[in-house]
Amino acid sequence: MALPQAKRDATEARLAQVTLPEGAAWARGARKGALDRLTAMGLPHRRDEYWKFTRPETLFDLPAPPAKVFSAEEPPVFETIDRLRIVFVDGVFDPEQSDALDMDGVVIERLADASATDIHWAKDLYGTLETRGQTPVPRPLAALNTATASDGLLIRVTGQAPRPIHIFYLHRDERSDAVLHNVVKVERGASATILETGPAAARFNKVMEIDVADGARLNHIRTQGRDHERRAVTHLFARLGAESVFKSFTLTVNGVLTRNECIVEFTGDNALAHVAGAAVGDGDFHHDDTVFVTHDAFACESRQVFKKVLRNGAVGVFQGKILVKPDAQKTDGYQISQSLLLDGDSQFLAKPELEIYADDVACSHGSTTGAIDETAMFYLRSRGVPKSQAQDLLVLAFLAEAIEEIEDPQIADEILGRLDAWLGRRRG
Amino acid sequence: MLEIKNLHVKLEEEDKQILKGVDLTVEAGKVHAIMGPNGSGKSTLSYVLSGRDGYEVTDGSATLLGEDILEMEPEERAAAGMFLAFQYPVEIPGVGNMTFLRTALNAQRKARGEDEMSAADFLKMIREKAKTLKIDADMLKRPVNMGFSGGEKKRNEILQMAVLEPKMCILDETDSGLDVDAMKLVADGVNALRDAGRSFLVITHYQRLLDHIVPDVVHIMSNGKIVKTGGPELALEVETNGYAEFLDPEVA
């Protein structure tokens, strides 16, 4: 399909400024392919169906809008957890702050390092899951990422990873514009937990392609945030084999613009995928969760739980789809998106979709927008809980269903601690 | 303890006068009961005293231990010793019952300038109090009132009372929805809290609760006013003859 002239011009003008990174010879073909895809689909425009609620320009226009570095003294999240820590500062790998990329049951390399050879296990995946995820909905900023990512991690899980792998994205430069691409391959029966934290850069474009083989398991927990002016567009492409398990949870606090896309594809029977998100925003905050789950196997379970707390004009967006293909009988699909608006200035825009071609499935979706329950507020206050604290309790209660998706209690506690701190800062 | 003078209250949203001059004094250590037909203003009185939104005091006063409570926020009234056992206890999904109780207790202590209670001390205290009310560990762990039966909800109200140790307890139709055994359990819980420094205002339609929580004084409320005050025998009179003879001739 031919692109409108204006869109073609804009895309060509932007791509004229792109130079493909050197190195990772094995990835060169994928990078060129991504550029071609992007040229064909065009950069996103607000008239595009999946960009109606979120203006995309500042996510790719050059230069990236600057973002101040948040200065509150707060220990980094997950500090108390025994993990392998890998640090990127403004998108640049920092060997000084990182642990050795070495752990039993896992092989970790950097995209920028794995350069010399044309043969690499990641060649089959890099850009491959992204390409699969471009149909039926184009995701141009993911293609831009595949073409231009300067670094990232290639993580191959071959056994039971004894500790979580923590990718820590630090933001130090007010004008940084980072593009990172991670590839995770969890081999048959293997398992790992990946943690991601931090604002990463003034603008961050990140793709994570995840291949979970038969009987394998991946837990993914990330926190994004802190810096009020930062922007991020992230894509998570997951392909699940038979009887595999994939769980992903994202906490977002602050950020002027965040678009998190999550694309899950079931290719093997009896697999399970849970994706969840909790976002809390105050003022100039626009947060968009766009999720697409494709059931193309027998008896898989998918669950989407997204909760947003918004105030002072903050905006939340949820676009979530469950597509059940004709042979995906016994699919169990669930989707809930809810927002709690703490004032009349904030808004939540939701577009839940179900598209089902199998006849023996159980799928449900729901979306709600509401204010704080005044009856519950009075009940708490009548027992002596001050108004602001009562509101915080109800906010945490509202988010609980999403946070409960985190299996590890220690990690869940860390996430709750983050939320508490955020609420506390607003309480003064 | 509680002194209400000439209290006039209307609904905030509409021009409807609910309380039309209530006078009531509850002395320390006493149990007063308020009986009256539906719509007489009993529940409104309890909400106005505990600080619920939606009501406007147009005249009169209410003081707790000499302090004007009508200007206070609900949480300030609680810290001052006011407690309302709700007719319909509120379900709060996502907030654990224990968390709720501990947050409330420590907030009150903080407001009074006292030290917060440690998690360990709190746990010990709550276990003992829960046991006497036959509230099991599971009910403490569950979200506030979620999945509780009617009786469990009312017992949970009494547990909150036992934990927070208020000075002035208002029980708003605590007997509604309870079977005889549950009512006995609730009444025992209340009676165990009777103390020279604590007063109760028991609001009820029926005399049967007052068999178990024996009041010192009984008031009959009708059309926004206290129309008759007497001893426990007044409740028996109502049980036999109904409210008709006490009703304001304007409405009767």
XYZ file of C-alpha atoms in Angstrom:
680
model
C 0.000 0.000 0.000
C 1.437 3.349 -1.016
C 2.088 5.797 1.772
C 0.584 9.257 1.668
C 3.100 11.661 0.151
C 3.520 13.707 3.353
C 4.246 10.611 5.409
C 6.706 9.333 2.814
C 8.511 12.659 2.771
C 8.713 12.826 6.561
C 9.998 9.257 6.770
C 12.602 9.806 4.072
C 13.791 13.025 5.688
C 14.225 11.288 9.032
C 15.873 8.209 7.576
C 18.332 10.399 5.665
C 19.828 11.141 9.088
C 20.268 7.485 9.972
C 23.607 5.729 9.726
C 23.626 2.052 10.523
C 25.946 1.235 13.421
C 29.234 -0.473 12.639
C 29.995 -3.863 14.082
C 27.801 -6.919 14.724
C 28.340 -8.068 11.167
C 25.757 -10.794 11.668
C 23.118 -8.153 12.372
C 23.775 -6.048 9.293
C 21.225 -7.843 7.173
C 18.585 -7.455 9.865
C 19.338 -3.764 10.235
C 18.986 -3.174 6.483
C 15.792 -5.194 6.451
C 14.419 -3.046 9.264
C 15.207 0.132 7.334
C 13.365 -1.251 4.336
C 10.372 -2.144 6.517
C 10.371 1.296 8.016
C 10.557 2.951 4.603
C 7.584 0.871 3.512
C 5.416 1.458 6.588
C 6.434 5.046 7.316
C 7.026 6.696 10.668
C 4.001 6.958 12.948
C 1.583 9.791 12.590
C -1.231 10.868 14.888
C -3.750 9.920 12.218
C -2.585 6.295 12.381
C -5.096 4.069 14.123
C -2.755 3.074 16.961
C -1.429 6.587 17.530
C -4.726 8.398 18.022
C -4.234 8.867 21.732
C -0.477 9.475 21.824
C 1.459 11.978 19.748
C 4.481 10.180 18.360
C 6.703 12.947 16.912
C 8.867 13.589 19.979
C 9.656 9.882 20.146
C 11.661 10.009 16.899
C 12.217 13.602 15.729
C 15.790 14.876 15.929
C 17.168 16.143 18.155
C 15.584 14.453 21.172
C 13.905 16.906 23.568
C 16.141 17.351 26.624
C 15.172 16.000 30.051
C 16.515 17.058 33.419
C 18.018 14.382 35.622
C 15.879 13.730 38.682
C 17.862 14.494 41.799
C 15.981 12.971 44.748
C 18.309 10.899 46.862
C 16.807 7.470 46.759
C 18.626 4.155 46.743
C 18.367 2.389 43.394
C 15.567 -0.115 43.174
C 16.391 -3.839 43.615
C 19.511 -2.859 45.606
C 18.647 -5.420 48.261
C 18.303 -8.270 45.792
C 21.195 -10.583 44.988
C 21.508 -10.125 41.246
C 23.873 -9.727 38.316
C 24.001 -6.030 37.563
C 24.680 -4.602 34.107
C 24.786 -0.840 33.757
C 24.184 1.405 30.771
C 24.627 5.156 31.236
C 22.660 7.145 28.683
C 22.657 4.037 26.531
C 26.410 3.432 26.820
C 27.634 0.286 28.540
C 29.537 1.048 31.739
C 31.991 -1.754 32.564
C 33.068 -0.066 35.807
C 29.623 -0.226 37.375
C 28.691 -3.556 35.857
C 29.343 -7.024 37.196
C 31.260 -9.457 34.981
C 28.885 -10.760 32.309
C 29.207 -14.227 33.652
C 26.737 -16.477 35.419
C 25.965 -20.187 35.486
C 23.280 -21.224 33.037
C 23.409 -17.947 31.118
C 25.544 -16.531 28.324
C 25.497 -12.752 28.134
C 27.112 -10.709 25.388
C 26.784 -7.167 24.209
C 25.306 -6.381 20.835
C 28.182 -3.962 20.223
C 30.744 -6.643 21.152
C 29.478 -9.595 19.236
C 30.924 -8.032 16.156
C 33.625 -10.010 14.503
C 31.743 -12.910 13.078
C 28.870 -13.468 10.742
C 27.706 -16.428 12.782
C 25.826 -15.845 15.999
C 22.873 -17.499 17.732
C 21.101 -14.161 17.949
C 21.061 -13.827 14.175
C 17.925 -15.980 14.031
C 16.153 -13.700 16.481
C 17.466 -10.163 16.054
C 14.755 -8.312 14.161
C 12.911 -11.581 13.566
C 10.389 -11.374 16.395
C 10.077 -7.639 15.729
C 9.219 -8.437 12.086
C 6.602 -10.998 13.171
C 5.118 -8.393 15.478
C 4.652 -5.902 12.628
C 1.604 -7.785 11.391
C -1.216 -6.892 11.534
C -0.293 -3.655 13.324
C 2.814 -1.763 12.154
C 5.265 -0.754 14.870
C 7.610 1.600 13.038
C 9.593 2.743 16.056
C 10.567 -0.865 16.742
C 11.878 -1.160 13.184
C 13.772 2.095 13.694
C 15.290 0.507 16.785
C 16.353 -2.686 15.008
C 18.034 -0.594 12.341
C 19.830 1.842 14.604
C 20.344 0.263 18.067
C 23.857 1.123 19.219
C 24.080 -1.597 21.857
C 22.074 -3.944 24.012
C 22.380 -7.377 25.525
C 22.200 -10.777 23.929
C 21.137 -13.111 26.693
C 20.988 -16.834 26.149
C 19.587 -18.802 29.045
C 20.649 -22.430 28.897
C 19.838 -23.562 32.442
C 18.316 -22.287 35.657
C 19.746 -18.825 36.182
C 20.657 -18.687 39.886
C 20.201 -14.925 40.216
C 18.153 -12.295 38.399
C 19.877 -10.371 35.623
C 19.435 -6.689 36.322
C 19.811 -4.213 33.480
C 20.203 -0.817 35.044
C 19.672 2.130 32.699
C 21.115 5.291 34.197
C 20.376 8.760 32.931
C 23.072 11.407 33.429
C 23.058 13.582 30.312
C 20.109 15.940 29.828
C 20.323 15.561 26.054
C 20.914 11.858 25.654
C 19.054 9.873 23.013
C 19.564 6.153 23.559
C 18.556 3.237 21.350
C 19.146 -0.221 22.810
C 18.073 -3.630 21.594
C 18.083 -6.745 23.773
C 17.597 -10.296 22.609
C 16.697 -12.985 25.126
C 16.602 -16.634 24.245
C 15.417 -18.972 26.968
C 16.197 -22.486 25.864
C 14.069 -25.559 26.406
C 13.335 -26.040 30.116
C 15.551 -23.149 31.179
C 14.466 -20.249 33.359
C 15.558 -16.767 34.319
C 14.420 -13.499 35.800
C 15.308 -10.231 34.116
C 14.996 -6.936 35.928
C 15.150 -3.613 34.138
C 15.231 -0.276 35.881
C 15.853 3.351 35.289
C 14.972 6.221 33.010
C 17.901 5.379 30.676
C 18.162 8.686 28.829
C 16.355 11.896 27.976
C 14.805 9.795 25.226
C 14.948 6.025 25.181
C 13.942 3.669 22.410
C 14.235 0.085 23.540
C 13.290 -3.222 22.009
C 13.457 -6.554 23.760
C 12.898 -9.686 21.707
C 12.204 -12.722 23.843
C 12.047 -16.283 22.651
C 10.811 -18.665 25.325
C 11.292 -22.273 24.188
C 9.157 -25.262 25.166
C 8.900 -25.678 28.925
C 11.021 -22.599 29.550
C 10.205 -19.741 31.849
C 10.989 -16.043 31.936
C 10.034 -13.492 34.563
C 10.474 -9.884 33.589
C 10.045 -7.003 36.016
C 10.907 -3.446 35.212
C 10.566 -0.003 36.676
C 10.653 3.053 34.509
C 10.643 6.516 35.713
C 11.801 9.146 38.084
C 12.813 11.801 35.564
C 9.787 13.951 34.885
C 10.763 15.094 31.409
C 12.067 11.824 30.011
C 10.490 10.078 27.045
C 10.469 6.409 26.249
C 9.158 4.109 23.603
C 9.644 0.428 24.344
C 8.632 -2.752 22.590
C 8.614 -6.177 24.040
C 8.156 -9.007 21.541
C 7.690 -12.420 23.117
C 7.239 -15.735 21.345
C 6.174 -18.615 23.548
C 6.738 -22.309 22.969
C 4.685 -25.174 24.387
C 4.161 -25.184 28.161
C 6.320 -22.137 28.555
C 5.663 -19.330 31.003
C 6.262 -15.643 30.489
C 5.430 -13.009 33.054
C 6.133 -9.342 32.674
C 5.370 -6.509 35.067
C 6.137 -2.820 34.584
C 5.962 -0.017 37.114
C 6.035 3.496 35.672
C 6.382 6.585 37.816
C 6.797 9.977 36.176
C 7.905 10.637 32.612
C 6.392 13.151 30.255
C 5.777 10.502 27.603
C 5.926 6.709 27.755
C 4.705 4.263 25.166
C 5.119 0.627 26.162
C 4.146 -1.927 23.574
C 3.969 -5.573 24.414
C 3.434 -8.132 21.676
C 2.976 -11.740 22.704
C 2.565 -14.688 20.379
C 1.670 -18.192 21.502
C 3.139 -20.749 19.106
C 3.118 -23.819 21.381
C 0.261 -25.407 23.322
C -0.527 -24.944 27.024
C 1.662 -21.899 27.499
C 0.969 -18.991 29.794
C 1.644 -15.272 29.509
C 0.809 -12.621 32.055
C 1.574 -8.993 31.308
C 0.820 -6.363 33.879
C 1.514 -2.720 34.478
C 1.053 -0.150 37.204
C 1.521 3.492 36.326
C 1.262 6.519 38.570
C 1.386 9.962 37.030
C 1.097 13.490 38.249
C 0.737 16.497 35.965
C 2.637 16.415 32.708
C 2.498 12.647 32.315
C 1.316 10.682 29.331
C 1.454 6.923 29.629
C 0.402 4.515 26.907
C 0.222 0.738 27.177
C -0.366 -0.937 23.852
C -0.672 -4.708 24.037
C -1.322 -7.332 21.402
C -1.653 -10.994 22.331
C -2.005 -13.580 19.569
C -3.240 -17.042 20.479
C -2.135 -19.441 17.752
C -1.897 -22.626 19.830
C -4.114 -24.894 21.894
C -5.135 -24.111 25.493
C -2.904 -21.165 26.262
C -3.671 -18.663 28.989
C -3.087 -14.939 28.618
C -3.742 -12.297 31.193
C -3.399 -8.520 30.893
C -3.761 -6.398 34.018
C -3.097 -2.676 33.641
C -3.767 -0.039 36.263
C -3.117 3.663 36.191
C -3.438 6.327 38.867
C -3.620 9.807 37.373
C -3.799 13.290 38.729
C -3.262 16.953 37.884
C -4.022 16.489 34.217
C -2.089 13.254 33.688
C -3.201 11.115 30.753
C -3.354 7.327 30.575
C -3.902 5.248 27.453
C -4.584 1.550 27.103
C -4.916 -0.241 23.782
C -5.107 -3.957 24.330
C -6.045 -6.695 21.962
C -6.525 -10.428 22.195
C -6.511 -12.201 18.833
C -7.553 -15.841 18.898
C -6.779 -17.721 15.697
C -9.079 -20.495 14.399
C -7.067 -23.381 15.824
C -6.456 -21.850 19.230
C -9.222 -23.776 20.970
C -9.467 -23.752 24.762
C -7.865 -20.336 24.876
C -8.238 -18.559 28.200
C -7.823 -14.828 27.627
C -8.360 -12.114 30.199
C -7.822 -8.416 29.994
C -8.535 -5.672 32.485
C -7.546 -2.025 32.261
C -8.507 0.381 34.976
C -7.743 3.900 35.933
C -8.182 5.818 39.124
C -8.545 9.534 38.451
C -7.683 11.595 41.495
C -9.164 14.756 40.028
C -11.328 15.970 37.174
C -8.396 17.165 35.045
C -6.914 13.756 34.354
C -8.102 11.371 31.699
C -7.943 7.745 30.689
C -8.442 6.578 27.114
C -9.004 2.888 26.612
C -9.486 0.744 23.556
C -9.924 -2.901 24.502
C -10.338 -5.314 21.596
C -11.157 -8.980 21.211
C -10.959 -10.763 17.872
C -11.857 -14.419 18.120
C -11.946 -17.035 15.374
C -12.110 -20.177 17.533
C -15.396 -21.325 19.064
C -14.308 -23.030 22.262
C -12.617 -20.230 24.173
C -13.083 -18.197 27.342
C -12.157 -14.574 26.769
C -13.139 -11.538 28.761
C -12.148 -7.944 28.933
C -13.104 -4.991 31.028
C -12.136 -1.393 31.390
C -13.126 1.060 34.100
C -12.417 4.634 35.040
C -13.306 5.889 38.463
C -12.593 8.236 41.302
C -11.626 7.412 44.874
C -14.492 5.669 46.665
C -15.771 8.308 49.078
C -17.498 5.748 51.290
C -14.229 3.880 51.752
C -12.458 7.193 52.395
C -14.909 8.072 55.153
C -14.625 4.620 56.675
C -10.822 4.894 56.868
C -10.912 8.457 58.167
C -13.531 7.605 60.787
C -10.974 5.174 62.187
C -8.418 7.926 62.494
C -6.484 7.553 59.248
C -5.703 11.063 57.935
C -7.146 11.973 54.554
C -3.891 11.880 52.547
C -2.862 8.571 54.088
C -6.314 7.114 53.473
C -6.064 8.144 49.844
C -2.635 6.510 49.555
C -4.004 3.289 51.063
C -6.791 3.259 48.493
C -4.346 4.020 45.667
C -2.142 1.097 46.700
C -5.233 -1.083 47.024
C -6.265 -0.124 43.521
C -2.846 -1.086 42.156
C -2.690 -4.317 44.167
C -4.170 -6.550 41.466
C -1.365 -5.572 39.085
C 1.366 -5.879 41.692
C 0.083 -9.307 42.700
C 1.208 -10.458 39.262
C 4.788 -10.318 40.552
C 5.640 -13.770 41.858
C 8.717 -13.043 43.924
C 7.631 -11.451 47.239
C 10.953 -9.658 47.698
C 10.667 -8.029 44.285
C 7.019 -7.166 44.946
C 8.093 -5.494 48.206
C 10.654 -3.413 46.331
C 7.975 -2.292 43.902
C 5.619 -1.399 46.753
C 8.446 0.525 48.410
C 8.907 2.544 45.222
C 5.226 3.353 45.100
C 5.188 4.320 48.760
C 8.103 6.674 48.184
C 6.350 8.242 45.214
C 3.165 8.746 47.209
C 5.177 10.048 50.162
C 6.908 12.678 48.015
C 3.537 13.952 46.907
C 2.216 13.961 50.438
C 5.099 16.208 51.482
C -18.639 12.812 77.780
C -20.896 13.671 74.833
C -23.051 16.742 74.948
C -25.417 17.597 72.131
C -27.414 20.805 72.302
C -30.252 21.900 70.065
C -28.643 20.174 67.069
C -30.241 21.082 63.750
C -29.004 19.325 60.626
C -30.108 19.435 57.016
C -28.946 17.592 53.944
C -26.313 19.521 52.047
C -27.681 18.667 48.616
C -31.343 19.316 49.207
C -33.403 21.498 51.435
C -34.426 18.794 53.846
C -34.152 19.216 57.581
C -33.347 15.902 59.272
C -32.481 16.821 62.853
C -34.699 19.474 64.385
C -33.172 20.256 67.721
C -31.606 17.227 69.372
C -30.581 17.568 73.006
C -28.656 14.688 74.501
C -26.071 14.251 77.222
C -24.208 10.969 77.623
C -22.268 10.778 80.872
C -18.933 8.973 81.177
C -19.329 5.243 81.735
C -22.979 5.178 80.697
C -24.793 3.325 77.963
C -27.537 5.273 76.252
C -29.845 3.784 73.686
C -31.690 5.642 70.961
C -34.726 3.943 69.516
C -37.064 5.203 66.893
C -38.864 4.389 63.692
C -37.294 4.515 60.240
C -36.507 8.004 59.074
C -36.508 9.543 62.537
C -32.908 10.763 62.119
C -31.000 8.172 64.201
C -28.426 7.280 61.563
C -28.053 10.909 60.525
C -27.153 11.723 64.107
C -24.433 9.070 64.078
C -23.010 10.307 60.758
C -23.035 13.949 61.802
C -21.221 13.090 65.012
C -18.550 11.094 63.170
C -18.073 13.667 60.420
C -19.494 12.233 57.246
C -19.869 14.601 54.276
C -23.252 15.547 52.948
C -24.786 17.137 56.052
C -24.975 20.731 57.134
C -25.305 21.744 60.750
C -27.633 24.736 60.781
C -27.816 25.242 64.524
C -26.708 23.815 67.831
C -23.538 22.168 69.064
C -21.910 18.867 69.903
C -18.919 18.453 72.193
C -16.850 15.445 73.156
C -15.121 15.890 76.524
C -15.721 19.604 76.185
C -14.248 19.908 72.698
C -16.358 21.091 69.793
C -16.268 18.160 67.395
C -18.447 19.518 64.623
C -15.592 21.533 63.134
C -13.152 18.598 63.244
C -12.159 16.302 60.382
C -13.359 12.692 60.833
C -9.815 11.534 61.670
C -9.482 14.250 64.321
C -12.736 13.128 65.917
C -11.417 9.556 65.944
C -8.198 10.657 67.628
C -10.299 12.572 70.165
C -12.080 9.318 71.055
C -15.107 9.100 68.758
C -15.982 5.774 67.159
C -18.864 4.808 64.924
C -19.661 1.141 64.401
C -21.229 1.261 60.956
C -24.630 -0.148 60.123
C -23.118 -1.239 56.815
C -19.374 -1.773 57.291
C -17.536 -0.862 54.096
C -15.680 -3.409 51.988
C -12.276 -2.187 50.886
C -10.654 -4.466 48.319
C -6.875 -4.478 48.360
C -6.430 -3.138 51.903
C -5.574 -5.883 54.377
C -7.605 -5.872 57.581
C -4.446 -5.966 59.702
C -2.781 -3.172 57.737
C -5.920 -1.121 58.118
C -6.155 -1.628 61.876
C -2.496 -0.955 62.495
C -2.491 2.134 60.269
C -5.561 3.452 62.087
C -4.194 2.753 65.552
C -0.820 4.309 64.855
C -2.361 7.316 63.121
C -4.463 7.959 66.214
C -1.509 7.494 68.506
C 0.548 9.862 66.409
C -2.235 12.455 66.440
C -2.293 12.245 70.247
C 1.498 12.582 70.455
C 1.979 8.971 71.572
C 4.531 6.468 70.272
C 3.504 4.144 67.473
C 2.970 0.510 68.399
C 5.538 -1.917 67.037
C 4.496 -4.615 64.581
C 5.237 -7.335 67.136
C 3.259 -5.734 69.955
C 0.407 -5.035 67.590
C 0.305 -8.627 66.391
C 0.183 -9.951 69.938
C -2.558 -7.527 70.945
C -4.717 -8.121 67.896
C -4.516 -11.893 68.215
C -5.802 -11.780 71.764
C -8.637 -9.418 70.958
C -9.609 -11.277 67.812
C -9.780 -14.531 69.708
C -12.393 -13.333 72.179
C -14.539 -12.156 69.246
C -14.003 -15.477 67.460
C -12.309 -13.720 64.543
C -9.845 -16.099 62.978
C -6.453 -15.358 61.461
C -7.851 -15.639 57.958
C -10.296 -12.791 58.572
C -7.452 -10.611 59.767
C -5.439 -11.301 56.649
C -8.238 -10.738 54.171
C -8.992 -7.311 52.724
C -11.200 -5.202 54.971
C -14.661 -6.796 55.197
C -14.217 -8.554 51.840
C -16.045 -11.842 51.745
C -17.181 -11.387 55.348
C -20.666 -12.502 56.290
C -22.985 -9.959 57.902
C -22.081 -11.253 61.332
C -18.371 -11.222 60.592
C -18.567 -7.623 59.456
C -20.232 -6.568 62.688
C -17.724 -8.524 64.769
C -14.972 -6.789 62.817
C -16.471 -3.440 63.825
C -16.332 -4.465 67.469
C -12.752 -5.676 66.995
C -11.825 -2.248 65.654
C -13.468 -0.726 68.695
C -11.502 -3.021 70.982
C -8.230 -2.162 69.254
C -8.742 1.587 69.016
C -10.159 1.913 72.559
C -12.321 4.952 71.865
C -14.029 6.931 74.607
C -17.355 7.472 72.884
C -18.736 4.527 70.916
C -21.740 4.916 68.680
C -23.290 1.666 67.478
C -25.524 2.255 64.471
C -27.996 -0.631 64.225
C -25.285 -3.100 65.008
C -27.976 -5.737 65.496
C -29.316 -5.501 61.944
C -28.740 -8.637 59.947
C -27.540 -10.664 62.935
C -28.888 -13.962 64.125
C -29.282 -14.565 67.853
C -25.860 -16.189 68.322
C -24.043 -13.491 66.377
C -25.874 -10.795 68.324
C -24.844 -12.426 71.582
C -21.196 -12.486 70.443
C -21.302 -8.822 69.448
C -23.030 -7.848 72.705
C -20.443 -9.753 74.749
C -17.723 -7.873 72.857
C -19.367 -4.561 73.656
C -20.017 -5.449 77.288
C -16.366 -6.404 77.732
C -15.474 -2.845 76.736
C -17.837 -1.204 79.206
C -15.768 0.936 81.466
C -16.063 3.969 83.700
C -14.152 6.020 81.146
C -16.087 4.892 78.098
C -19.607 5.696 76.978
C -21.907 4.112 74.435
C -24.717 5.345 72.275
C -26.597 2.347 70.928
C -28.914 3.048 68.015
C -31.470 0.356 67.325
C -34.970 -0.305 66.085
C -35.554 -3.216 68.355
C -35.470 -3.918 72.015
C -33.806 -7.342 71.644
C -30.232 -5.973 71.412
C -30.889 -4.129 74.657
C -31.532 -7.464 76.397
C -27.855 -8.130 75.863
C -26.408 -4.636 76.097
C -28.438 -3.273 78.975
C -28.662 0.515 78.723
C -28.715 3.014 81.558
C -30.909 5.409 79.630
C -33.264 4.956 76.681
C -34.326 7.767 74.351
C -37.039 7.692 71.761
C -36.339 9.688 68.649
C -39.007 10.809 66.263
C -39.037 13.302 63.432
C -35.588 14.661 64.223
C -36.018 15.111 67.951
C -35.713 13.169 71.176
C -39.351 12.870 72.241
C -39.041 10.767 75.355
C -36.309 9.670 77.741
C -36.518 6.966 80.360
C -34.911 3.874 81.814
C -34.555 0.416 80.255
C -38.290 -0.141 80.766
C -38.952 2.345 77.987
C -37.512 -0.117 75.489
C -39.904 -2.804 76.694
C -42.796 -0.421 76.317
C -41.830 0.152 72.677
C -41.570 -3.556 72.110
C -45.127 -4.050 73.350
C -46.902 -0.976 72.028
C -44.820 0.192 69.067
C -43.762 3.763 68.453
C -47.171 5.256 67.722
C -47.769 6.810 71.122
C -44.400 8.614 71.044
C -44.686 10.069 67.601
C -44.814 13.754 66.989
C -48.496 14.594 66.455
C -47.490 16.570 63.362
C -46.500 13.405 61.558
C -48.518 10.786 63.376
